[in-house]
Amino acid sequence: MTTSRPRTRRQTRLTGTPIVAGLGIGPVTFADEPVLAAPRLKIAATDIAGELQQFEAAVIQSRRQLERLHARLAALPETARTELAPLIDAHIHMLGRSRLMRAIRSAIEERLIAAATAVADVAEDQAQAVLAARRTADDGAAQRQAEEIRELGRRLLRNLIRLPFRSFADLPHGSILVVERLRPSDAALINPAQFAGIATEDGSPDDHTAVMLRAIGVPAVTGIAGLIAATREGATAILDGEAGTLILNPTEASLTEAARLRAGFARAQRSLVRLRRLACETSDHVPIELQANLELPFELPMIAQSGASGIGLMRTEFLFMNHETLPDEDLQFTTYREAVQAMDGDPVTIRLLDWGGDKQSDASGAAELMPDVHEPNPALGLRGVRLLLHHPALLELQLAAILRAAAYGHVRIMIPMVSSLGELTEVRAALHRVWRRLQAAQTRLPAELPALGVMIETPAAALIARTLAAEAAFFAIGTNDLTMYTLAVDRSVATANRLYDPLDPAVLRLIAMTVHAARAFAIPVSLCGELASRAETIPLLIGLGLRQFSMHGGAILRIKRVVRTTDLTEAQTLAAAALAAPTAADVHALLT
């Protein structure tokens, strides 16, 4: 950071874009970013193999870093997580067979330049090409796409030249972090308990860093013009994330007023906690069940305190991530049992492994679970239940671990990515085989087989919901994939992102069909996708007939507050209007 610091200590009020509400008071601290410079190196033809090898190592390292970042998202609020996960997934995808990767390898081989030089040149060339091709666009999509390419290029370059990422760990606790620019990968490394506030000179309310800041929940203001020039290390500052202001060298009067506002904000937050003791029902006393999603075991204490009435979706993919071998039955059993015991009798719905397609791991590769042939459309390929049925030993091992854990509490088993009745039938047959085998071995088991349900996340499953409902014990609607498959939109692709909308009438009608089918056969149906944690959609979803929702534990009380102000009759009227709406925009208009 080369800008000189000011000497004045006069109170100065700076204005930017409010990102995260809340008030922070503390000393200013800076986190300078190490300068990233790509070497300009030509190589001999005999060096090509070595440079390619270095590049491949950097790709592997980058992928692992991104997978660790992805795992960290589990601790974030559901709404932020569902926004950030596609961004990280997109970067992981770009590390695969993307145009960027092919062009870098070609540059090393054909232009005889070092891997670091190739990464820097190709990433910038492709970013510029994106901007040039979309110069007339006014929605910022091209800017975001170009920045994603540059961001991935910077990650690869850092790993190639072994330049460490910016560190925040040693900065003073309780301080106001002031930086010229914060990247999403930087924000993901920030401990939310470390800073009283975050202020940046660059940034916009719609960029990925803003999304990440909302995720970690620290009061934040971005886009503050002149921030670096006006700020001095150690100066006292007041950051107001709701008003979008940063007051430097505040007067005593300003500090007193800020302390008053901060106390008021804390009281409002505490009012949410008091909701935990109140019934979860609409204003006309219709009971609504709120459960939590579990992605990583460390979430268990938070879920236990969230007021959730169980785990509506326990993802099991974490057992297979960042491992070189597949988890054995005992390891899976121990993990599932821990979750079951932690919920102390409340139901735990364990989803069978939803792997495959673009979700890869070292373990699945080592076990040769994935097909040798390239899948041009991974999301439509061998994933979810298709992968499990293709590898019955993997399915039965997981079923055995779940059945053993079910002896310790209320467990339900959920099948991912179902698109036909046959898949449900085959999994049920496998479940009975494993049950009989464990009985014969006198393994401790529950008194009865756990309920076997289906995740409704493909249009096919929704369209045959009545057929599935006749055989399944319960439904869980996954709106993230259901939206993607229904609208044929990959939300990780920036150019198509705005088309991805779970409030599209086409998606809502599939949800309604699923609810009606479940009711016809008297089986429970829940919703565990992104919509469940969006407060503005809850009256609509209740109006569609849903009475169970599963979400990130941090959203439970916020959604409960909405539930308690919802009137069923009004919700049903709203749902009827939404189902009749011609476009997603019309549905959004109904919710405002």
Coordinates of C-alpha atoms in Angstrom, one line a residue, residues 90-582:
A90 CA -17.5 -22.6 -10.9
H91 CA -13.8 -22.0 -10.1
I92 CA -13.3 -25.7 -9.4
H93 CA -15.1 -26.5 -12.7
M94 CA -12.8 -24.0 -14.5
L95 CA -9.8 -26.0 -13.2
G96 CA -11.1 -29.0 -15.1
R97 CA -11.5 -29.2 -18.9
S98 CA -12.1 -25.5 -19.4
R99 CA -11.0 -23.2 -22.2
L100 CA -8.7 -21.4 -19.8
M101 CA -6.8 -24.5 -18.8
R102 CA -6.5 -25.7 -22.4
A103 CA -5.2 -22.3 -23.5
I104 CA -2.6 -22.2 -20.7
R105 CA -1.2 -25.6 -21.6
S106 CA -1.1 -24.6 -25.2
A107 CA 0.7 -21.4 -24.4
I108 CA 3.4 -23.3 -22.5
E109 CA 3.8 -25.8 -25.4
E110 CA 3.5 -23.6 -28.4
R111 CA 4.7 -20.2 -27.3
L112 CA 7.5 -21.7 -25.1
I113 CA 6.8 -19.5 -22.1
A114 CA 7.0 -20.5 -18.4
A115 CA 3.9 -21.7 -16.6
A116 CA 3.6 -18.6 -14.5
T117 CA 3.9 -16.4 -17.6
A118 CA 1.3 -18.5 -19.4
V119 CA -1.1 -18.3 -16.5
A120 CA -0.9 -14.5 -16.3
D121 CA -1.1 -13.9 -20.0
V122 CA -3.9 -16.3 -20.8
A123 CA -6.0 -15.3 -17.9
E124 CA -5.8 -11.6 -18.8
D125 CA -6.3 -12.3 -22.5
Q126 CA -9.5 -14.2 -21.8
A127 CA -10.8 -11.7 -19.3
Q128 CA -10.3 -8.9 -21.8
A129 CA -12.0 -11.0 -24.5
V130 CA -15.0 -11.4 -22.2
L131 CA -15.2 -7.7 -21.6
A132 CA -14.7 -6.9 -25.3
A133 CA -17.4 -9.3 -26.4
R134 CA -19.9 -7.8 -24.0
R135 CA -19.1 -4.1 -24.1
T136 CA -22.7 -3.2 -24.5
A137 CA -23.9 -5.2 -21.5
D138 CA -25.1 -3.1 -18.6
D139 CA -25.7 -5.7 -16.0
G140 CA -22.1 -6.2 -14.9
A141 CA -22.2 -9.8 -15.8
A142 CA -19.2 -9.4 -18.1
Q143 CA -17.3 -7.6 -15.4
R144 CA -18.0 -10.4 -12.9
Q145 CA -17.1 -13.1 -15.4
A146 CA -13.8 -11.4 -16.3
E147 CA -13.0 -10.9 -12.6
E148 CA -13.6 -14.6 -12.0
I149 CA -11.1 -15.5 -14.7
R150 CA -8.5 -13.1 -13.2
E151 CA -9.2 -14.4 -9.7
L152 CA -8.6 -18.0 -10.7
G153 CA -5.5 -16.9 -12.6
R154 CA -4.2 -15.1 -9.5
R155 CA -4.7 -18.3 -7.4
L156 CA -2.8 -20.4 -9.9
L157 CA -0.1 -17.9 -10.1
R158 CA 0.3 -17.6 -6.3
N159 CA 0.6 -21.4 -6.1
L160 CA 3.1 -21.4 -9.0
I161 CA 5.4 -18.8 -7.5
R162 CA 4.7 -19.8 -3.9
L163 CA 3.5 -16.4 -2.8
P164 CA 1.4 -16.7 0.4
F165 CA -2.1 -15.4 0.5
R166 CA -2.9 -12.3 2.6
S167 CA -3.1 -13.2 6.2
F168 CA -5.5 -11.7 8.7
A169 CA -4.9 -14.1 11.6
D170 CA -2.4 -11.9 13.4
L171 CA -4.3 -8.6 13.2
P172 CA -5.7 -7.1 16.4
H173 CA -9.0 -8.5 17.6
G174 CA -11.8 -5.9 17.9
S175 CA -10.3 -3.7 15.2
I176 CA -11.8 -2.1 12.1
L177 CA -10.2 -3.8 9.1
V178 CA -9.5 -1.2 6.3
V179 CA -8.3 -2.5 2.9
E180 CA -8.2 -1.1 -0.5
R181 CA -9.7 -4.2 -2.0
L182 CA -10.9 -7.5 -0.6
R183 CA -11.3 -10.5 -2.8
P184 CA -13.9 -13.3 -2.0
S185 CA -11.1 -15.7 -1.2
D186 CA -9.7 -13.2 1.3
A187 CA -13.1 -12.8 2.9
A188 CA -13.5 -16.5 3.3
L189 CA -10.3 -16.6 5.4
I190 CA -11.6 -14.0 7.9
N191 CA -12.6 -15.0 11.3
P192 CA -15.9 -13.2 11.9
A193 CA -15.1 -12.9 15.6
Q194 CA -11.9 -11.0 14.9
F195 CA -13.1 -7.7 13.5
A196 CA -15.6 -5.1 14.7
G197 CA -16.1 -4.0 11.2
I198 CA -14.7 -4.1 7.6
A199 CA -14.3 -1.2 5.3
T200 CA -13.0 -1.3 1.7
E201 CA -12.2 1.4 -0.9
D202 CA -13.3 -0.7 -3.8
G203 CA -16.3 -2.9 -4.2
S204 CA -20.0 -2.9 -5.1
P205 CA -23.1 -4.3 -3.4
D206 CA -23.4 -7.0 -6.1
D207 CA -19.9 -8.3 -6.3
H208 CA -18.8 -11.6 -4.9
T209 CA -16.9 -10.0 -2.0
A210 CA -20.1 -8.3 -0.8
V211 CA -21.8 -11.7 -0.9
M212 CA -19.0 -13.2 1.2
L213 CA -19.1 -10.3 3.7
R214 CA -22.8 -10.8 4.1
A215 CA -22.0 -14.5 4.7
I216 CA -19.5 -13.9 7.5
G217 CA -21.9 -11.3 9.1
V218 CA -19.3 -8.7 10.2
P219 CA -20.6 -5.1 9.9
A220 CA -19.2 -3.9 6.5
V221 CA -19.1 -0.9 4.2
T222 CA -17.5 -1.1 0.8
G223 CA -16.8 1.4 -2.1
I224 CA -15.7 4.2 0.3
A225 CA -14.0 6.7 -2.0
G226 CA -10.7 8.1 -0.5
L227 CA -10.7 5.6 2.3
I228 CA -7.0 4.6 2.2
A229 CA -5.8 8.2 1.9
A230 CA -8.0 9.4 4.8
T231 CA -7.3 6.6 7.2
R232 CA -4.4 6.2 9.8
E233 CA -3.4 2.9 11.4
G234 CA -4.6 2.8 15.0
A235 CA -7.1 5.7 14.6
T236 CA -10.4 5.1 16.3
A237 CA -13.3 4.5 13.9
I238 CA -17.0 3.9 14.0
L239 CA -18.3 1.8 11.2
D240 CA -22.1 1.8 10.6
G241 CA -23.0 -1.1 8.3
E242 CA -26.6 0.0 8.0
A243 CA -26.0 3.7 7.1
G244 CA -22.9 2.9 5.1
T245 CA -20.6 5.3 6.9
L246 CA -17.2 5.2 8.5
I247 CA -16.4 8.0 11.0
L248 CA -12.7 8.5 11.6
N249 CA -11.4 10.1 14.9
P250 CA -15.0 10.4 16.3
T251 CA -15.8 13.0 18.9
E252 CA -17.1 11.9 22.3
A253 CA -20.6 12.8 21.2
S254 CA -20.3 10.5 18.2
L255 CA -18.9 7.7 20.3
T256 CA -21.8 8.0 22.7
E257 CA -24.4 8.0 20.0
A258 CA -22.7 5.0 18.3
A259 CA -22.7 3.0 21.6
R260 CA -26.4 3.8 22.0
L261 CA -27.1 2.5 18.4
R262 CA -25.0 -0.6 19.0
A263 CA -26.9 -1.5 22.1
G264 CA -30.2 -1.1 20.2
F265 CA -29.0 -3.4 17.5
A266 CA -27.9 -6.0 20.1
R267 CA -31.4 -5.8 21.7
A268 CA -33.0 -6.5 18.3
Q269 CA -30.8 -9.5 17.8
R270 CA -31.7 -10.8 21.3
S271 CA -35.4 -10.5 20.4
L272 CA -34.8 -13.3 17.9
V273 CA -33.3 -15.5 20.6
R274 CA -36.5 -15.1 22.7
L275 CA -38.4 -16.7 19.8
R276 CA -36.8 -20.0 20.6
R277 CA -39.3 -20.6 23.5
L278 CA -42.4 -19.8 21.4
A279 CA -44.4 -22.2 19.3
C280 CA -43.6 -22.4 15.6
E281 CA -47.1 -21.7 14.2
T282 CA -48.8 -19.3 12.0
S283 CA -50.8 -16.4 13.4
D284 CA -53.9 -18.7 13.0
H285 CA -52.2 -21.6 14.8
V286 CA -51.2 -23.8 12.0
P287 CA -48.1 -25.7 13.2
I288 CA -45.0 -25.4 11.0
E289 CA -41.9 -27.6 11.5
L290 CA -38.4 -26.1 11.1
Q291 CA -35.4 -28.4 10.8
A292 CA -31.8 -27.8 10.1
N293 CA -29.5 -28.8 7.3
L294 CA -26.2 -30.4 8.4
E295 CA -23.2 -30.4 6.1
L296 CA -20.3 -30.8 8.6
P297 CA -20.2 -32.3 12.1
F298 CA -18.9 -29.1 13.7
E299 CA -22.4 -27.6 13.0
L300 CA -24.0 -29.9 15.5
P301 CA -23.7 -27.7 18.6
M302 CA -25.1 -24.7 16.7
I303 CA -28.0 -26.8 15.4
A304 CA -28.7 -28.1 18.8
Q305 CA -29.1 -24.5 20.1
S306 CA -30.9 -23.2 17.0
G307 CA -34.4 -24.3 18.0
A308 CA -34.5 -26.8 15.1
S309 CA -36.8 -29.8 15.6
G310 CA -34.4 -32.1 13.9
I311 CA -32.0 -32.4 11.0
G312 CA -34.0 -32.3 7.8
L313 CA -31.0 -32.9 5.6
M314 CA -27.8 -34.4 6.6
R315 CA -25.4 -34.3 3.7
T316 CA -22.9 -37.1 3.7
E317 CA -20.5 -35.8 1.0
F318 CA -18.1 -34.3 3.6
L319 CA -17.1 -37.9 4.5
F320 CA -15.8 -38.3 1.0
M321 CA -14.2 -34.9 0.5
N322 CA -10.5 -34.3 0.8
H323 CA -9.8 -38.0 1.5
E324 CA -7.7 -40.2 -0.6
T325 CA -9.7 -43.3 0.2
L326 CA -13.4 -44.0 0.7
P327 CA -14.6 -43.9 4.3
D328 CA -15.2 -47.4 5.7
E329 CA -18.4 -48.6 7.4
D330 CA -17.2 -47.9 10.9
L331 CA -16.1 -44.4 10.2
Q332 CA -19.5 -43.6 8.6
F333 CA -21.4 -45.3 11.4
T334 CA -19.5 -43.3 14.1
T335 CA -20.2 -40.0 12.2
Y336 CA -23.9 -40.7 11.7
R337 CA -24.3 -42.0 15.3
E338 CA -22.8 -38.7 16.6
A339 CA -25.5 -36.7 14.8
V340 CA -28.3 -39.0 15.9
Q341 CA -27.3 -38.8 19.5
A342 CA -26.8 -35.1 19.4
M343 CA -30.4 -34.6 18.3
D344 CA -31.6 -36.5 21.4
G345 CA -34.6 -38.2 19.8
D346 CA -35.5 -35.6 17.1
P347 CA -35.4 -37.0 13.6
V348 CA -32.3 -37.0 11.5
T349 CA -32.7 -37.4 7.8
I350 CA -29.5 -38.8 6.3
R351 CA -29.2 -38.3 2.6
L352 CA -27.3 -41.0 0.7
L353 CA -24.2 -39.9 -1.0
D354 CA -24.9 -37.4 -3.7
W355 CA -21.7 -37.6 -5.6
G356 CA -20.7 -37.7 -9.2
G357 CA -21.1 -35.4 -12.2
D358 CA -19.0 -32.3 -11.4
K359 CA -18.6 -33.3 -7.8
Q360 CA -15.3 -35.1 -7.6
S361 CA -13.0 -36.1 -4.8
D362 CA -9.7 -37.8 -4.5
A363 CA -11.5 -40.7 -2.8
S364 CA -13.9 -41.3 -5.6
G365 CA -11.1 -41.0 -8.1
A366 CA -8.9 -43.5 -6.2
A367 CA -11.8 -45.9 -5.9
E368 CA -12.4 -45.6 -9.7
L369 CA -16.1 -44.7 -9.0
M370 CA -16.3 -42.3 -11.9
P371 CA -16.6 -43.3 -15.5
D372 CA -13.5 -43.3 -17.7
V373 CA -15.3 -41.5 -20.5
H374 CA -15.7 -37.7 -20.4
E375 CA -19.2 -36.6 -19.6
P376 CA -20.0 -33.5 -21.7
N377 CA -22.9 -32.7 -19.3
P378 CA -21.8 -33.8 -15.8
A379 CA -25.0 -32.6 -14.1
L380 CA -26.9 -35.0 -16.4
G381 CA -24.5 -37.9 -16.0
L382 CA -23.6 -40.5 -13.4
R383 CA -24.4 -38.7 -10.1
G384 CA -26.6 -39.2 -7.0
V385 CA -28.6 -42.5 -6.9
R386 CA -27.4 -43.4 -10.4
L387 CA -23.8 -43.5 -9.1
L388 CA -24.8 -45.5 -6.0
L389 CA -26.7 -48.1 -8.1
H390 CA -23.8 -48.3 -10.4
H391 CA -21.6 -49.2 -7.4
P392 CA -23.9 -51.4 -5.2
A393 CA -21.1 -52.2 -2.7
L394 CA -20.7 -48.4 -2.0
L395 CA -24.5 -48.1 -1.5
E396 CA -24.8 -51.1 0.8
L397 CA -21.8 -50.1 2.9
Q398 CA -23.4 -46.7 3.5
L399 CA -26.8 -48.3 4.2
A400 CA -25.2 -50.6 6.7
A401 CA -23.6 -47.7 8.6
I402 CA -26.9 -45.8 8.6
L403 CA -28.9 -48.8 9.9
R404 CA -26.4 -49.2 12.7
A405 CA -26.7 -45.6 13.6
A406 CA -30.5 -45.8 13.6
A407 CA -30.3 -48.0 16.7
Y408 CA -29.4 -44.8 18.6
G409 CA -32.3 -42.6 17.6
H410 CA -34.9 -41.5 15.0
V411 CA -33.3 -41.8 11.5
R412 CA -34.8 -41.4 8.1
I413 CA -33.0 -42.3 4.8
M414 CA -33.3 -40.0 1.8
I415 CA -32.4 -40.9 -1.8
P416 CA -30.8 -38.1 -4.0
M417 CA -31.4 -37.3 -7.6
V418 CA -34.3 -39.7 -8.2
S419 CA -35.9 -39.6 -11.6
S420 CA -37.8 -42.9 -11.8
L421 CA -39.7 -45.3 -9.6
G422 CA -37.1 -48.1 -10.5
E423 CA -34.4 -46.2 -8.6
L424 CA -36.5 -46.1 -5.4
T425 CA -37.3 -49.8 -5.8
E426 CA -33.7 -50.8 -6.3
V427 CA -32.5 -48.8 -3.2
R428 CA -35.3 -50.3 -1.1
A429 CA -34.2 -53.8 -2.2
A430 CA -30.6 -53.0 -1.2
L431 CA -31.9 -51.7 2.1
H432 CA -33.7 -54.9 2.8
R433 CA -30.6 -57.0 1.8
V434 CA -28.4 -55.1 4.2
W435 CA -31.0 -55.3 7.0
R436 CA -31.2 -59.1 6.7
R437 CA -27.4 -59.4 6.6
L438 CA -27.0 -57.3 9.7
Q439 CA -29.8 -59.2 11.5
A440 CA -28.0 -62.4 10.7
A441 CA -24.8 -61.0 12.1
Q442 CA -26.8 -60.0 15.3
T443 CA -25.8 -56.4 14.8
R444 CA -27.6 -53.9 17.0
L445 CA -30.4 -52.4 14.9
P446 CA -33.5 -50.3 15.5
A447 CA -36.8 -52.1 16.0
E448 CA -38.0 -51.2 12.5
L449 CA -36.5 -50.2 9.2
P450 CA -36.0 -46.5 9.0
A451 CA -38.3 -44.6 6.7
L452 CA -37.0 -44.4 3.1
G453 CA -37.9 -41.2 1.3
V454 CA -37.1 -39.5 -2.0
M455 CA -35.6 -36.1 -2.7
I456 CA -37.6 -34.3 -5.3
E457 CA -35.1 -32.3 -7.3
T458 CA -35.7 -33.3 -10.9
P459 CA -38.7 -32.4 -13.0
A460 CA -39.2 -36.1 -13.7
A461 CA -39.6 -36.8 -10.0
A462 CA -42.1 -34.0 -9.5
L463 CA -44.1 -35.1 -12.6
I464 CA -44.4 -38.7 -11.3
A465 CA -44.8 -37.6 -7.7
R466 CA -48.0 -39.5 -7.2
T467 CA -46.3 -42.7 -8.4
L468 CA -43.4 -42.1 -6.1
A469 CA -45.7 -41.1 -3.2
A470 CA -47.3 -44.5 -3.3
E471 CA -44.0 -46.2 -2.5
A472 CA -42.0 -43.6 -0.6
A473 CA -42.3 -42.8 3.1
F474 CA -41.6 -39.1 2.6
F475 CA -40.6 -36.4 0.2
A476 CA -38.1 -33.6 0.5
I477 CA -38.0 -31.0 -2.2
G478 CA -34.6 -29.7 -3.2
T479 CA -35.3 -26.4 -4.9
N480 CA -31.7 -25.7 -6.0
D481 CA -31.4 -28.6 -8.4
L482 CA -35.1 -28.6 -9.2
T483 CA -34.7 -25.0 -10.4
M484 CA -31.6 -25.8 -12.4
Y485 CA -33.1 -28.8 -14.2
T486 CA -36.5 -27.2 -14.7
L487 CA -35.2 -24.0 -16.2
A488 CA -32.1 -25.6 -17.9
V489 CA -30.0 -23.0 -16.2
D490 CA -26.6 -23.5 -14.6
R491 CA -26.4 -20.7 -12.0
S492 CA -22.6 -21.1 -11.8
V493 CA -22.5 -19.7 -15.3
A494 CA -22.5 -15.9 -14.9
T495 CA -24.1 -15.2 -18.2
A496 CA -27.1 -17.4 -17.4
N497 CA -27.3 -16.6 -13.7
R498 CA -30.1 -14.1 -13.9
L499 CA -32.3 -16.8 -15.5
Y500 CA -31.9 -19.0 -12.4
D501 CA -34.9 -18.2 -10.3
P502 CA -36.6 -20.7 -7.9
L503 CA -39.7 -18.4 -7.9
D504 CA -40.3 -19.0 -11.6
P505 CA -43.9 -20.2 -12.0
A506 CA -42.7 -23.4 -13.6
V507 CA -40.8 -24.4 -10.5
L508 CA -43.6 -23.3 -8.2
R509 CA -46.0 -25.5 -10.1
L510 CA -43.8 -28.5 -9.7
I511 CA -43.6 -27.8 -6.0
A512 CA -47.4 -27.6 -5.8
M513 CA -47.7 -30.9 -7.7
T514 CA -45.3 -32.6 -5.3
V515 CA -47.2 -31.3 -2.3
H516 CA -50.5 -32.4 -3.7
A517 CA -49.2 -35.9 -4.4
A518 CA -47.7 -36.2 -0.9
R519 CA -51.0 -35.1 0.6
A520 CA -53.0 -37.6 -1.5
F521 CA -50.9 -40.4 0.0
A522 CA -50.6 -38.9 3.4
I523 CA -46.8 -38.8 3.5
P524 CA -44.8 -35.9 4.9
V525 CA -43.2 -33.4 2.5
S526 CA -40.6 -30.9 3.4
L527 CA -38.6 -28.2 1.5
C528 CA -34.8 -28.1 2.1
G529 CA -33.5 -25.9 -0.7
E530 CA -32.5 -22.3 -0.8
L531 CA -36.1 -21.1 -0.7
A532 CA -36.6 -22.4 2.8
S533 CA -34.3 -19.8 4.3
R534 CA -35.6 -16.8 2.3
A535 CA -37.9 -15.0 4.7
E536 CA -40.0 -13.3 2.0
T537 CA -41.0 -16.7 0.4
I538 CA -42.2 -18.4 3.5
P539 CA -45.9 -17.2 3.3
L540 CA -46.0 -18.3 -0.3
L541 CA -44.6 -21.7 0.5
I542 CA -47.0 -22.2 3.4
G543 CA -49.8 -21.2 1.0
L544 CA -48.6 -23.9 -1.4
G545 CA -49.2 -26.4 1.4
L546 CA -45.8 -26.9 2.9
R547 CA -45.6 -27.4 6.6
Q548 CA -42.0 -28.6 7.0
F549 CA -38.8 -26.7 6.1
S550 CA -35.1 -27.5 6.5
M551 CA -32.4 -24.8 6.4
H552 CA -29.1 -23.6 7.8
G553 CA -29.4 -23.6 11.6
G554 CA -28.6 -19.9 11.7
A555 CA -31.8 -19.1 9.8
I556 CA -34.2 -21.0 12.0
L557 CA -35.2 -18.1 14.3
R558 CA -35.5 -15.6 11.6
I559 CA -37.8 -17.8 9.6
K560 CA -39.8 -18.6 12.8
R561 CA -40.5 -15.0 13.2
V562 CA -41.9 -14.8 9.7
V563 CA -44.0 -18.0 10.3
R564 CA -45.6 -16.5 13.4
T565 CA -46.8 -13.5 11.4
T566 CA -48.2 -15.5 8.5
D567 CA -52.0 -15.9 8.1
L568 CA -52.9 -19.2 6.3
T569 CA -55.8 -17.8 4.4
E570 CA -53.7 -14.9 3.1
A571 CA -50.9 -17.3 2.3
Q572 CA -53.2 -19.5 0.3
T573 CA -54.5 -16.5 -1.7
L574 CA -50.9 -15.5 -2.3
A575 CA -49.9 -19.0 -3.5
A576 CA -52.9 -19.1 -5.9
A577 CA -51.8 -15.8 -7.4
A578 CA -48.2 -16.9 -7.7
L579 CA -49.2 -20.2 -9.5
A580 CA -51.3 -18.2 -12.0
A581 CA -48.5 -15.6 -12.5
P582 CA -47.0 -15.6 -16.1

